[in-house]
mmCIF file of N, CA and C in Angstrom:
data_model
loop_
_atom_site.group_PDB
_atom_site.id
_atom_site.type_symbol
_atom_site.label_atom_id
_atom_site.label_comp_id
_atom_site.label_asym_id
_atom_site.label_seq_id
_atom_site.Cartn_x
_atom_site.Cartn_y
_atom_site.Cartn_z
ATOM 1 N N UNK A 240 -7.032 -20.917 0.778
ATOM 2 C CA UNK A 240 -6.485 -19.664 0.296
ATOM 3 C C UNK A 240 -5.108 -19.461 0.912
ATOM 4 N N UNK A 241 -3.912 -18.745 -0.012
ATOM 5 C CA UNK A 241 -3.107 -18.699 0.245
ATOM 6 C C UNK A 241 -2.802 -17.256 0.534
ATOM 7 N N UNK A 242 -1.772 -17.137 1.385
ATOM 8 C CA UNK A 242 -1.478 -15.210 1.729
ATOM 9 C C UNK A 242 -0.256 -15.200 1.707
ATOM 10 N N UNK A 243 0.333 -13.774 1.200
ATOM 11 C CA UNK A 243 1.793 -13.907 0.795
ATOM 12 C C UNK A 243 2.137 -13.092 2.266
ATOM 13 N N UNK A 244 3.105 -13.725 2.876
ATOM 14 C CA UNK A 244 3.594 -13.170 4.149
ATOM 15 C C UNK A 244 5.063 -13.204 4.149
ATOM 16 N N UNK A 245 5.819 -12.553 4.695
ATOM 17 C CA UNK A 245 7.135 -12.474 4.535
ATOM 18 C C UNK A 245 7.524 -12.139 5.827
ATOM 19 N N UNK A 246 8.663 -13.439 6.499
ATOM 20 C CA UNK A 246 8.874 -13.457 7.858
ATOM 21 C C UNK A 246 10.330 -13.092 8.016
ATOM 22 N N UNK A 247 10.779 -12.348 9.206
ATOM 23 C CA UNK A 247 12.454 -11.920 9.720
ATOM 24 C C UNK A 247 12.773 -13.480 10.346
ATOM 25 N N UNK A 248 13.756 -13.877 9.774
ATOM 26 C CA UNK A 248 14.523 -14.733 10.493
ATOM 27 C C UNK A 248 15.897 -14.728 10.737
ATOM 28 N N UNK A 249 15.899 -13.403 10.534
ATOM 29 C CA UNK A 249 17.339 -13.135 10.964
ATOM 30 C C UNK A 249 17.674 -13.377 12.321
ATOM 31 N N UNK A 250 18.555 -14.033 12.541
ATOM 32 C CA UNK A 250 19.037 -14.350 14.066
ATOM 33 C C UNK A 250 18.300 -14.962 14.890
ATOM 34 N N UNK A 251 17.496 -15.800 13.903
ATOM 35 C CA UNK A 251 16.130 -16.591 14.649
ATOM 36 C C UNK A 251 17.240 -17.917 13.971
ATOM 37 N N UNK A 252 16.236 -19.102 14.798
ATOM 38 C CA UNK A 252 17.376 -20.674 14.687
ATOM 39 C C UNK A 252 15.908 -21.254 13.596
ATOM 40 N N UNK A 253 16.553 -21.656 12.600
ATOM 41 C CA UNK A 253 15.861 -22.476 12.078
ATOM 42 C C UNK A 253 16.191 -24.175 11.772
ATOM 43 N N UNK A 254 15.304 -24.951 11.604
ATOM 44 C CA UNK A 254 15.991 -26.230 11.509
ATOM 45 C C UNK A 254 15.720 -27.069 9.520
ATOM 46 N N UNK A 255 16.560 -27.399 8.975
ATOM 47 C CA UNK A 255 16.814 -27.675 7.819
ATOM 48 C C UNK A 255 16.990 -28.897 8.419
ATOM 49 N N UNK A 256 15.569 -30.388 7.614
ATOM 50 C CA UNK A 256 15.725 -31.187 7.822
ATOM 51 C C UNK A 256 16.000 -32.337 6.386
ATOM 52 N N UNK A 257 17.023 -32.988 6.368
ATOM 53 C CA UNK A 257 17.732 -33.359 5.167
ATOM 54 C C UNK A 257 19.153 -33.152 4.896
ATOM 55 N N UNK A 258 19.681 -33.724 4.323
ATOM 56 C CA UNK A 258 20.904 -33.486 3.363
ATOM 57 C C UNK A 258 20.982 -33.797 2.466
ATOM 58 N N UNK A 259 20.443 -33.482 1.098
ATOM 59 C CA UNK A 259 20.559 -33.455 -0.321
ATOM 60 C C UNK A 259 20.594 -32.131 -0.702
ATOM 61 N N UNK A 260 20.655 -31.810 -2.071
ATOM 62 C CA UNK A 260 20.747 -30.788 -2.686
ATOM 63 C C UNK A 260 19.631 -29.678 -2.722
ATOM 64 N N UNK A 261 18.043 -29.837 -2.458
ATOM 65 C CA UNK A 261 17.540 -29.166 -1.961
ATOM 66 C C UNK A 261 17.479 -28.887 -0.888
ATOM 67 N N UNK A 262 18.003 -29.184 0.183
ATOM 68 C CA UNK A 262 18.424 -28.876 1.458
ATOM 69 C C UNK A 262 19.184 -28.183 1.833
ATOM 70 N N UNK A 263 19.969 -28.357 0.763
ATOM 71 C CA UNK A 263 21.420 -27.234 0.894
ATOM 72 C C UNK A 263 21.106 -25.916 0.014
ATOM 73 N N UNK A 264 20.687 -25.752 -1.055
ATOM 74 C CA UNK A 264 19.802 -24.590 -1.697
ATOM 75 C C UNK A 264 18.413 -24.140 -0.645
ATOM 76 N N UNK A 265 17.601 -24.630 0.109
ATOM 77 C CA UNK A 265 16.915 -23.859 1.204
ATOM 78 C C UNK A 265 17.982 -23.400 2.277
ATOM 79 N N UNK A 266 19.284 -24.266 2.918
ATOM 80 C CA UNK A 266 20.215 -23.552 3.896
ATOM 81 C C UNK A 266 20.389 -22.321 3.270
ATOM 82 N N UNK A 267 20.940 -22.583 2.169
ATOM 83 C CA UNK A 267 21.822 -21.442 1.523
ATOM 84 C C UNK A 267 21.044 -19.906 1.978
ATOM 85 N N UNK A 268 19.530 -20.370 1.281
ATOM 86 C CA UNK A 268 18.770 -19.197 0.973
ATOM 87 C C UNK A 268 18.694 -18.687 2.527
ATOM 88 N N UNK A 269 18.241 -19.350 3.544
ATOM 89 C CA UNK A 269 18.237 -18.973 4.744
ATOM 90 C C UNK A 269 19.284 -18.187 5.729
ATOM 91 N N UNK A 270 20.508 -18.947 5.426
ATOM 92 C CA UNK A 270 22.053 -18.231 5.409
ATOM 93 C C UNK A 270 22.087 -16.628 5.273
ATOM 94 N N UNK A 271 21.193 -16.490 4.079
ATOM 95 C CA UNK A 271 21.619 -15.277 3.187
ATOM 96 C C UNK A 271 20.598 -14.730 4.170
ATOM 97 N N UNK A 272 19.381 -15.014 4.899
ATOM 98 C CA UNK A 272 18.381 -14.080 5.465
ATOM 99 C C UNK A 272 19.043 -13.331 6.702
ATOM 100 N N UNK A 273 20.148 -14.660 7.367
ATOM 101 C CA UNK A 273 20.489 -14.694 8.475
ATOM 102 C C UNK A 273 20.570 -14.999 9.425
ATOM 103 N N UNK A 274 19.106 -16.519 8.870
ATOM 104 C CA UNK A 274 18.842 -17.215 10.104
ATOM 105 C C UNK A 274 20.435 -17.842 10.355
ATOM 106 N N UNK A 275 20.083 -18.305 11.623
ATOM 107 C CA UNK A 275 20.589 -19.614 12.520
ATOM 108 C C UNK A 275 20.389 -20.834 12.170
ATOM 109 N N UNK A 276 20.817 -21.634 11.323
ATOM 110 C CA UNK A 276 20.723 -22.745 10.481
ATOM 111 C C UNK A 276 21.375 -24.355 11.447
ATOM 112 N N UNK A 277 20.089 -24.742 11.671
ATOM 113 C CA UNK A 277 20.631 -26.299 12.276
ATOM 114 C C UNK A 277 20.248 -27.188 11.308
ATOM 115 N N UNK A 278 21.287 -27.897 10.906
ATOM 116 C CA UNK A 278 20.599 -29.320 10.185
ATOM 117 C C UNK A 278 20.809 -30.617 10.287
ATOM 118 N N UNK A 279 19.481 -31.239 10.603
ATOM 119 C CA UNK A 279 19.603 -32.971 10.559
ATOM 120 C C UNK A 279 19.533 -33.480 9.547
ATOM 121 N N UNK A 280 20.631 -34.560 9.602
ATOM 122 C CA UNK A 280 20.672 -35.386 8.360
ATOM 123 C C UNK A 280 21.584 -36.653 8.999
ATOM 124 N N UNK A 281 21.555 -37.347 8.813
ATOM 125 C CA UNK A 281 22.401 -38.782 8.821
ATOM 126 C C UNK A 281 24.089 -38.702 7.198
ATOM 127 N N UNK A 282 23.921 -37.607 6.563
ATOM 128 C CA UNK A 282 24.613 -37.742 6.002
ATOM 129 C C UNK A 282 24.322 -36.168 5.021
ATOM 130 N N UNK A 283 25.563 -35.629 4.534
ATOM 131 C CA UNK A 283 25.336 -34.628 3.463
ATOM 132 C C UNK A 283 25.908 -34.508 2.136
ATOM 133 N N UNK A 284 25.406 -33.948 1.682
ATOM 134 C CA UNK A 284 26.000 -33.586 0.049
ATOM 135 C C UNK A 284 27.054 -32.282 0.126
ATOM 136 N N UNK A 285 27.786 -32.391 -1.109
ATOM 137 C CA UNK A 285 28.658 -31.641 -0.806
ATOM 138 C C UNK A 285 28.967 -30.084 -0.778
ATOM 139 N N UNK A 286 27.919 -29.551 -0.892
ATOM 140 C CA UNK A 286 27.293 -27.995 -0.568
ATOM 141 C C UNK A 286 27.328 -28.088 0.754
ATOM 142 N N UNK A 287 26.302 -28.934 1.039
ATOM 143 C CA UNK A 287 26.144 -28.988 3.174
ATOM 144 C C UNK A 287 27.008 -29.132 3.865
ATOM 145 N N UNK A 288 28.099 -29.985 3.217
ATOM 146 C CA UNK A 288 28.990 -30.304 4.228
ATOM 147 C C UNK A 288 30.294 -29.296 3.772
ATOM 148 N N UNK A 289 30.321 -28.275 2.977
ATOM 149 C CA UNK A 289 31.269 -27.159 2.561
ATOM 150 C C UNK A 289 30.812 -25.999 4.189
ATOM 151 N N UNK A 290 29.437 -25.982 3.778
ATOM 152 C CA UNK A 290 29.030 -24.924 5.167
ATOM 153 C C UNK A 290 28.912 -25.609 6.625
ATOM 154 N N UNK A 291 28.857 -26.972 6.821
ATOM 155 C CA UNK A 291 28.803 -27.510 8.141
ATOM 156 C C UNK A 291 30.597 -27.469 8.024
ATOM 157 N N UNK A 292 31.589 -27.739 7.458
ATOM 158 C CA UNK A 292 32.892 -27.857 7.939
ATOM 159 C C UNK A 292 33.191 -25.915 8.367
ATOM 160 N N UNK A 293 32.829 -24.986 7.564
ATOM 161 C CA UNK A 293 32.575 -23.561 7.477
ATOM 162 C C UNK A 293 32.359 -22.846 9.376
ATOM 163 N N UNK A 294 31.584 -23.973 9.415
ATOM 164 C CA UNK A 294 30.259 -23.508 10.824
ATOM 165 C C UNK A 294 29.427 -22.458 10.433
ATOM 166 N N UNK A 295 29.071 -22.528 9.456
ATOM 167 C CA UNK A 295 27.885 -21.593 8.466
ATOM 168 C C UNK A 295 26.827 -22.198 9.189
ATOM 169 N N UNK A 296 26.741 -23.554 9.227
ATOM 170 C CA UNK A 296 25.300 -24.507 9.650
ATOM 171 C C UNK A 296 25.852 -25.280 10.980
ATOM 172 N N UNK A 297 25.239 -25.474 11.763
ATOM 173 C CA UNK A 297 25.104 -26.543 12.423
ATOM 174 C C UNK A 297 24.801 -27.881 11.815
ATOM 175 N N UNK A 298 25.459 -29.317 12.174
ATOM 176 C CA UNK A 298 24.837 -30.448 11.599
ATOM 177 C C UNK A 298 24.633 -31.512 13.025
ATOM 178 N N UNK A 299 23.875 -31.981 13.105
ATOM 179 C CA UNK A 299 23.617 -33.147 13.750
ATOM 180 C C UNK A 299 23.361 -34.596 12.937
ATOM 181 N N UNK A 300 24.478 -34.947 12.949
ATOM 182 C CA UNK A 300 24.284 -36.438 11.806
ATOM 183 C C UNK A 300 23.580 -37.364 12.462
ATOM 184 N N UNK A 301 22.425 -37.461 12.157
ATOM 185 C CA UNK A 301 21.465 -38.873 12.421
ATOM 186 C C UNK A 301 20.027 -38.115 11.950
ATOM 187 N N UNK A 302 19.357 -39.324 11.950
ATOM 188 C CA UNK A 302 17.732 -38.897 11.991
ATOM 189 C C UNK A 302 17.088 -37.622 12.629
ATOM 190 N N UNK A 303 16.158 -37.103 12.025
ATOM 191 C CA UNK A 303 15.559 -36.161 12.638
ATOM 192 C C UNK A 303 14.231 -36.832 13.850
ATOM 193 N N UNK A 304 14.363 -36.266 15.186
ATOM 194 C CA UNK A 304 13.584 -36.164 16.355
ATOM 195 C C UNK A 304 12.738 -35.515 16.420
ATOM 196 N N UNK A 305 11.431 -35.734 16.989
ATOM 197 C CA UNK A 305 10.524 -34.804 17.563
ATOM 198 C C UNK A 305 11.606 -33.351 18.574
ATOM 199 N N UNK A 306 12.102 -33.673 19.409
ATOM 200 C CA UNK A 306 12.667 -32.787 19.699
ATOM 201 C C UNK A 306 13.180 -31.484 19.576
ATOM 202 N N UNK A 307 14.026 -31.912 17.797
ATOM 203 C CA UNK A 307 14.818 -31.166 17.058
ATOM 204 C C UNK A 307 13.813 -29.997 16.933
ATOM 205 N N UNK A 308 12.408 -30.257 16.708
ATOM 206 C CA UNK A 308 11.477 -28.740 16.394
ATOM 207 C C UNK A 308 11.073 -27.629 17.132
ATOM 208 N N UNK A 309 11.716 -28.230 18.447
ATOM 209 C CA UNK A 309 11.385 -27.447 19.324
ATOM 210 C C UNK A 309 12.583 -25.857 19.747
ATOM 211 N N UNK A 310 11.875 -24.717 19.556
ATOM 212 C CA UNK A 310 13.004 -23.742 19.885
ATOM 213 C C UNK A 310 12.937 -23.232 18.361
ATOM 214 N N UNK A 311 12.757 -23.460 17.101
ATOM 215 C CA UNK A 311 12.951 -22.944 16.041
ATOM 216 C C UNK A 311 11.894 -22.347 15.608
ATOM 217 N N UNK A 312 11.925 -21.080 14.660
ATOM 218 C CA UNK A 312 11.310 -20.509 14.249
ATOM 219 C C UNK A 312 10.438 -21.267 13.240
ATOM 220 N N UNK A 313 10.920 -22.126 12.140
ATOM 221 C CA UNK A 313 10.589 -22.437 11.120
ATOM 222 C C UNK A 313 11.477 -23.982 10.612
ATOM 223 N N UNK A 314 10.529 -24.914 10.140
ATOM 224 C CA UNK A 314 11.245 -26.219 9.423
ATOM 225 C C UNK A 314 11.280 -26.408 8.491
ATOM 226 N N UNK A 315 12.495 -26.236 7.687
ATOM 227 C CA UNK A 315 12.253 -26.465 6.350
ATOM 228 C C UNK A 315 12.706 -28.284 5.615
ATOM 229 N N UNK A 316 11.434 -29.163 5.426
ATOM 230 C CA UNK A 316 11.580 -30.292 5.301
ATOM 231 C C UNK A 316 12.445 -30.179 3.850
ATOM 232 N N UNK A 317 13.175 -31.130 3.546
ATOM 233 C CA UNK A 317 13.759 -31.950 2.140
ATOM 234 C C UNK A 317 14.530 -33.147 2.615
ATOM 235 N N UNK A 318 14.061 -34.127 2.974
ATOM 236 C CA UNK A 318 14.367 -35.042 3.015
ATOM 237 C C UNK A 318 13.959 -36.417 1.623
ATOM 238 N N UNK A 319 13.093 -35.772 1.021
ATOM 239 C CA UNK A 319 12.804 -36.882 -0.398
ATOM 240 C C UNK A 319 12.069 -38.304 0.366
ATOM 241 N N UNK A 320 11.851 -38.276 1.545
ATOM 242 C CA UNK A 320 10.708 -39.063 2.192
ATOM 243 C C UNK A 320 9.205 -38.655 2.498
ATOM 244 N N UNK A 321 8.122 -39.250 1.906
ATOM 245 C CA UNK A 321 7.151 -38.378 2.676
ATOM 246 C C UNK A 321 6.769 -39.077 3.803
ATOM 247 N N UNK A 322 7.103 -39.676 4.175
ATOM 248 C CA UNK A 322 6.514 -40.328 5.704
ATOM 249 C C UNK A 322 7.544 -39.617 7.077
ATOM 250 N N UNK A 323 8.779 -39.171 6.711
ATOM 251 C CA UNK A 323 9.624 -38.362 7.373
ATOM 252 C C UNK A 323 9.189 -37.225 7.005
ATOM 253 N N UNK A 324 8.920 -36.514 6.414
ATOM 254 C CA UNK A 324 8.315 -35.341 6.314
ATOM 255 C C UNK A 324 6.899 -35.597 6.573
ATOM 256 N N UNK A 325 5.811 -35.890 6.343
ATOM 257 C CA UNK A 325 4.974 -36.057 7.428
ATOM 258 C C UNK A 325 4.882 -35.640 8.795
ATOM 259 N N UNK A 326 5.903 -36.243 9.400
ATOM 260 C CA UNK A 326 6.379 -36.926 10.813
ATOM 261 C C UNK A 326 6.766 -35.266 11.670
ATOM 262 N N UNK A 327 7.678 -34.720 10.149
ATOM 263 C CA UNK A 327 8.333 -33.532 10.759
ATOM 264 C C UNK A 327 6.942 -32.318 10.763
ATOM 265 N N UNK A 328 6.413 -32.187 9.780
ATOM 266 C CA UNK A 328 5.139 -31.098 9.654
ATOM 267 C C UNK A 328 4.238 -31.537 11.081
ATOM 268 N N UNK A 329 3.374 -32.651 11.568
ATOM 269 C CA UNK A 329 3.057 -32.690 12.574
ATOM 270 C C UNK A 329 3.693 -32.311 13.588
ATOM 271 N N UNK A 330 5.346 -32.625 13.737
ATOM 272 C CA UNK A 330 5.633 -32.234 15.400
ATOM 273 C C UNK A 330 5.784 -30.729 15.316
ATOM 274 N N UNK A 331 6.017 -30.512 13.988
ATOM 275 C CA UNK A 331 6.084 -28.706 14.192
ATOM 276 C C UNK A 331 4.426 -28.256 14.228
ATOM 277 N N UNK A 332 3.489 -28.452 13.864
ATOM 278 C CA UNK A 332 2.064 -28.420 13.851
ATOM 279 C C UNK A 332 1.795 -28.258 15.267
ATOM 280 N N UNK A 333 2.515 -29.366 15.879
ATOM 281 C CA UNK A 333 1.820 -29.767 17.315
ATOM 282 C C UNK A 333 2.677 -28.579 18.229
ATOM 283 N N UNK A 334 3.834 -27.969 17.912
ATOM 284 C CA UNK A 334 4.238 -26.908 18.476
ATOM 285 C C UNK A 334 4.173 -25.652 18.002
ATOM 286 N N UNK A 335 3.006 -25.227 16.916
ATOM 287 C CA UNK A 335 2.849 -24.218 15.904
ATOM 288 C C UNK A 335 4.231 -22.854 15.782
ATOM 289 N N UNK A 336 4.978 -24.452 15.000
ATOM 290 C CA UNK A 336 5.758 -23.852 13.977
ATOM 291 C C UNK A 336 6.089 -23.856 12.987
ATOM 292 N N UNK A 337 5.915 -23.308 12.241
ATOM 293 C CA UNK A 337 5.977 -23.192 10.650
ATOM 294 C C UNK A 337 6.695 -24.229 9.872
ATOM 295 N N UNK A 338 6.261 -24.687 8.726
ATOM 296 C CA UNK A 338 6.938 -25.726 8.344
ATOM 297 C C UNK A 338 6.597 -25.853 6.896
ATOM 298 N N UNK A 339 8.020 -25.676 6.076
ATOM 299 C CA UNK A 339 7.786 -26.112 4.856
ATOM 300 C C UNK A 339 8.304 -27.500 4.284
ATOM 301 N N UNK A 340 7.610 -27.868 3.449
ATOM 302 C CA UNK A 340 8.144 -29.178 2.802
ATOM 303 C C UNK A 340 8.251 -29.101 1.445
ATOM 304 N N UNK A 341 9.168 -29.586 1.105
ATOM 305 C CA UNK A 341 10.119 -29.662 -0.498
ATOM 306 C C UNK A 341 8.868 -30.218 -1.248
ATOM 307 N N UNK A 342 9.010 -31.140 -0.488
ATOM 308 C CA UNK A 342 8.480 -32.413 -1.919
ATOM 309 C C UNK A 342 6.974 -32.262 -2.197
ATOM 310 N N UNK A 343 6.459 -31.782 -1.272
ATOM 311 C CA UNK A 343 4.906 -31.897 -1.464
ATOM 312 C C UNK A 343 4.313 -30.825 -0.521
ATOM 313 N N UNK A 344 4.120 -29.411 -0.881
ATOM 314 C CA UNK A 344 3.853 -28.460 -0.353
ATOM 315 C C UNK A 344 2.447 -28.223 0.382
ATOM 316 N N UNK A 345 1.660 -29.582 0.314
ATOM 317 C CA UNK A 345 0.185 -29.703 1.232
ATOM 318 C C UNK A 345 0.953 -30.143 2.460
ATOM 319 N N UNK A 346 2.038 -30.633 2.381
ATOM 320 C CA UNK A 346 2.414 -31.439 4.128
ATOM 321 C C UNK A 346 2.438 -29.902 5.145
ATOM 322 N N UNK A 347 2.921 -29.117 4.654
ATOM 323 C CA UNK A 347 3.861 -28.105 5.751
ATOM 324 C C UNK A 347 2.606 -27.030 5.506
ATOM 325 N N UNK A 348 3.035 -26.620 6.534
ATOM 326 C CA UNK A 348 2.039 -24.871 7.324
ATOM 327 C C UNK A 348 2.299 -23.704 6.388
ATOM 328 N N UNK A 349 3.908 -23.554 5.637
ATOM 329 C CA UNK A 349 4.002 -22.815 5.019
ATOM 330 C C UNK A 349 5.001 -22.787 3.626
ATOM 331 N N UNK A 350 4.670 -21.875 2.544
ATOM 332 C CA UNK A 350 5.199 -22.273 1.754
ATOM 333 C C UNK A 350 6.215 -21.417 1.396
ATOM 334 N N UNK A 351 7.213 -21.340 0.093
ATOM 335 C CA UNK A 351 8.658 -20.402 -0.286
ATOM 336 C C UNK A 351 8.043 -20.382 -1.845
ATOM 337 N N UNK A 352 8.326 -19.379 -2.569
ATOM 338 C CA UNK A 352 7.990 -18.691 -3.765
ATOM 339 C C UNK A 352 8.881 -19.316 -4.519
ATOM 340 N N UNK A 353 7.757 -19.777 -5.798
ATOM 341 C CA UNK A 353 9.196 -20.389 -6.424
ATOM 342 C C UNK A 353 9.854 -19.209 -7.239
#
């Protein structure tokens, strides 16, 4: 069963893991909440990298770490891998923090309305 919950992340750090075009449409939306937007990616599209040159987002170019989940409110996976998203829903699991995933919405803890 699913429950509709609606969380403040304003001025909370969230981490956006990916750089493609759904990655940059979840920043965006997050932007607009107010979070604190960090994102890993090894590379971005050109939305992401309009707001990482901006300093709208944080970027860390390389792979995403266990590490990276730690300290954030919420993960929002799009990376278009499911074994990297996998990877990311467990380490946020294992630090119960919320975590959505693009591609396949059974991986992550929580989900976004379409």
């Amino acid at each position: 069963m699913t429950t509709l919950l609606g969380v403040e992340l304003a001025g909370r750090p969230v981490l956006v893991v990916g750089g493609g075009p759904v990655a940059a449409r979840r920043a965006q939306a997050l932007l607009a909440d107010g979070a604190v937007v960090r994102v890993v990616a090894p590379e971005l599209c050109a939305d992401l990298a309009v707001l990482a040159r901006r300093g709208a987002v944080a970027w860390a170019a390389r792979e995403v770490a266990s590490d990276d989940v730690a300290d954030v409110w919420l993960v929002q996976c799009a990376t278009g891998r499911p074994a990297v998203d996998d990877a990311v829903a467990a380490w946020a699991h294992d630090r119960r923090v919320w975590c959505v995933t693009a591609g396949d919405v059974r991986r992550g803890s929580a989900r976004t309305p379409a």
